[in-house]
Coordinates of N, CA and C and ligand atoms in Angstrom, one line a residue:
M1 N 2.7 -10.0 -4.0 CA 2.6 -8.5 -4.0 C 1.4 -8.1 -3.2
F2 N 1.6 -7.0 -2.4 CA 0.5 -6.5 -1.6 C 0.3 -5.0 -1.9
L3 N -0.9 -4.6 -1.9 CA -1.2 -3.2 -2.0 C -1.6 -2.7 -0.6
T4 N -0.8 -1.8 -0.1 CA -1.0 -1.3 1.2 C -1.5 0.1 1.2
T5 N -2.4 0.4 2.1 CA -2.8 1.8 2.2 C -2.3 2.3 3.5
L6 N -1.5 3.4 3.4 CA -0.9 4.0 4.6 C -1.6 5.3 4.9
I7 N -1.6 5.6 6.2 CA -2.2 6.9 6.6 C -1.2 7.5 7.6
C8 N -1.2 8.8 7.5 CA -0.3 9.6 8.5 C -0.8 9.4 9.9
S9 N 0.1 9.2 10.8 CA -0.3 9.0 12.2 C -0.8 10.3 12.9
D10 N -0.6 11.4 12.2 CA -1.0 12.7 12.7 C -2.5 12.9 12.3
E11 N -3.4 12.9 13.2 CA -4.8 13.1 12.8 C -5.1 14.4 12.1
A12 N -4.3 15.4 12.4 CA -4.5 16.7 11.7 C -4.1 16.7 10.3
C13 N -3.3 15.7 10.0 CA -2.8 15.6 8.6 C -3.6 14.5 7.8
A14 N -3.5 13.3 8.4 CA -4.3 12.2 7.8 C -4.1 11.9 6.3
Q15 N -2.9 12.2 5.9 CA -2.6 12.0 4.5 C -2.5 10.5 4.2
E16 N -3.2 10.1 3.2 CA -3.2 8.7 2.8 C -2.4 8.5 1.5
L17 N -1.8 7.3 1.4 CA -1.1 6.9 0.2 C -1.1 5.4 0.0
E18 N -1.1 5.0 -1.2 CA -1.0 3.6 -1.5 C 0.3 3.2 -2.0
V19 N 0.8 2.1 -1.4 CA 2.2 1.6 -1.8 C 2.1 0.1 -2.1
V20 N 2.7 -0.3 -3.3 CA 2.8 -1.7 -3.6 C 4.1 -2.2 -3.1
V21 N 4.0 -3.3 -2.3 CA 5.3 -3.9 -1.8 C 5.3 -5.3 -2.3
S22 N 6.5 -5.9 -2.4 CA 6.7 -7.2 -2.9 C 6.4 -8.2 -1.7
H23 N 7.2 -8.1 -0.7 CA 7.0 -9.0 0.4 C 7.5 -8.4 1.7
A24 N 8.4 -7.4 1.6 CA 9.0 -6.8 2.8 C 8.1 -5.7 3.4
L25 N 7.1 -6.1 4.1 CA 6.2 -5.1 4.7 C 7.0 -4.3 5.8
D26 N 8.1 -4.9 6.3 CA 8.9 -4.1 7.2 C 9.5 -2.8 6.6
A27 N 9.6 -2.8 5.3 CA 10.1 -1.6 4.6 C 9.2 -0.4 4.9
L28 N 7.9 -0.7 5.1 CA 7.0 0.4 5.4 C 7.3 1.1 6.7
D29 N 8.0 0.5 7.6 CA 8.3 1.1 8.8 C 9.2 2.4 8.6
D30 N 9.9 2.4 7.5 CA 10.7 3.6 7.2 C 9.9 4.7 6.5
S31 N 8.7 4.4 6.1 CA 7.9 5.4 5.4 C 7.5 6.5 6.3
A32 N 7.7 7.7 5.8 CA 7.4 8.9 6.6 C 6.6 9.9 5.8
C33 N 5.7 10.5 6.4 CA 4.8 11.5 5.7 C 5.6 12.8 5.4
A34 N 5.2 13.6 4.5 CA 5.9 14.8 4.2 C 5.8 15.8 5.4
C35 N 4.9 15.6 6.3 CA 4.7 16.5 7.4 C 5.7 16.1 8.5
G36 N 6.4 15.0 8.4 CA 7.4 14.6 9.4 C 6.9 13.5 10.3
C37 N 5.6 13.2 10.3 CA 5.1 12.1 11.1 C 5.3 10.7 10.4
T38 N 5.2 9.7 11.1 CA 5.3 8.4 10.5 C 4.0 7.9 9.9
H39 N 4.0 7.0 9.0 CA 2.8 6.4 8.5 C 2.4 5.1 9.3
V40 N 1.1 4.9 9.4 CA 0.7 3.6 9.9 C -0.1 2.9 8.8
V41 N -0.1 1.6 8.9 CA -0.7 0.8 7.8 C -2.2 0.7 8.1
L42 N -3.0 1.2 7.1 CA -4.4 1.2 7.3 C -5.1 0.0 6.7
D43 N -4.5 -0.5 5.6 CA -5.1 -1.7 5.0 C -4.1 -2.4 4.1
V44 N -4.2 -3.7 4.0 CA -3.3 -4.5 3.2 C -4.1 -5.5 2.4
S45 N -3.9 -5.5 1.1 CA -4.7 -6.4 0.3 C -3.8 -7.0 -0.8
A46 N -4.2 -8.1 -1.3 CA -3.5 -8.8 -2.4 C -3.5 -7.9 -3.6
W47 N -2.4 -7.9 -4.3 CA -2.4 -7.1 -5.5 C -1.9 -7.9 -6.7
E48 N -2.6 -7.8 -7.8 CA -2.3 -8.6 -9.0 C -2.1 -7.6 -10.1
R49 N -1.2 -8.0 -11.0 CA -1.1 -7.2 -12.2 C -2.4 -7.2 -13.0
A50 N -2.8 -6.1 -13.5 CA -4.1 -6.0 -14.2 C -4.2 -6.9 -15.4
E51 N -3.0 -7.1 -16.1 CA -3.1 -8.0 -17.3 C -3.4 -9.4 -17.0
I52 N -3.2 -9.9 -15.8 CA -3.5 -11.3 -15.4 C -5.0 -11.5 -15.6
R53 N -5.7 -10.5 -15.3 CA -7.2 -10.6 -15.3 C -7.7 -10.3 -16.7
A54 N -6.9 -10.2 -17.7 CA -7.4 -9.9 -19.0 C -8.3 -11.0 -19.5
L55 N -8.4 -11.1 -20.8 CA -9.4 -12.0 -21.4 C -9.4 -13.4 -20.9
T56 N -10.5 -14.0 -20.4 CA -10.5 -15.4 -20.1 C -11.2 -16.1 -21.3
P57 N -10.8 -17.3 -21.6 CA -11.4 -18.0 -22.7 C -12.9 -18.3 -22.5
A58 N -13.7 -18.1 -23.5 CA -15.2 -18.3 -23.4 C -15.5 -19.7 -23.3
Ligands
ZN1 ZN1 1.3 13.8 7.6

């Protein structure tokens, strides 16, 4: 899983959003901003479920 940060390609808009994707980063190509412009990927990072990082044995 990846946590991607997208930003609108229109500088005047620059709307950011975060999207969690499984593996098909290509799917982000279809992502469009509400203003009508396309999104570009700003950042991609590994994403883990929060509960995985829950209590570790002492
Ligand atoms: Zn926009």
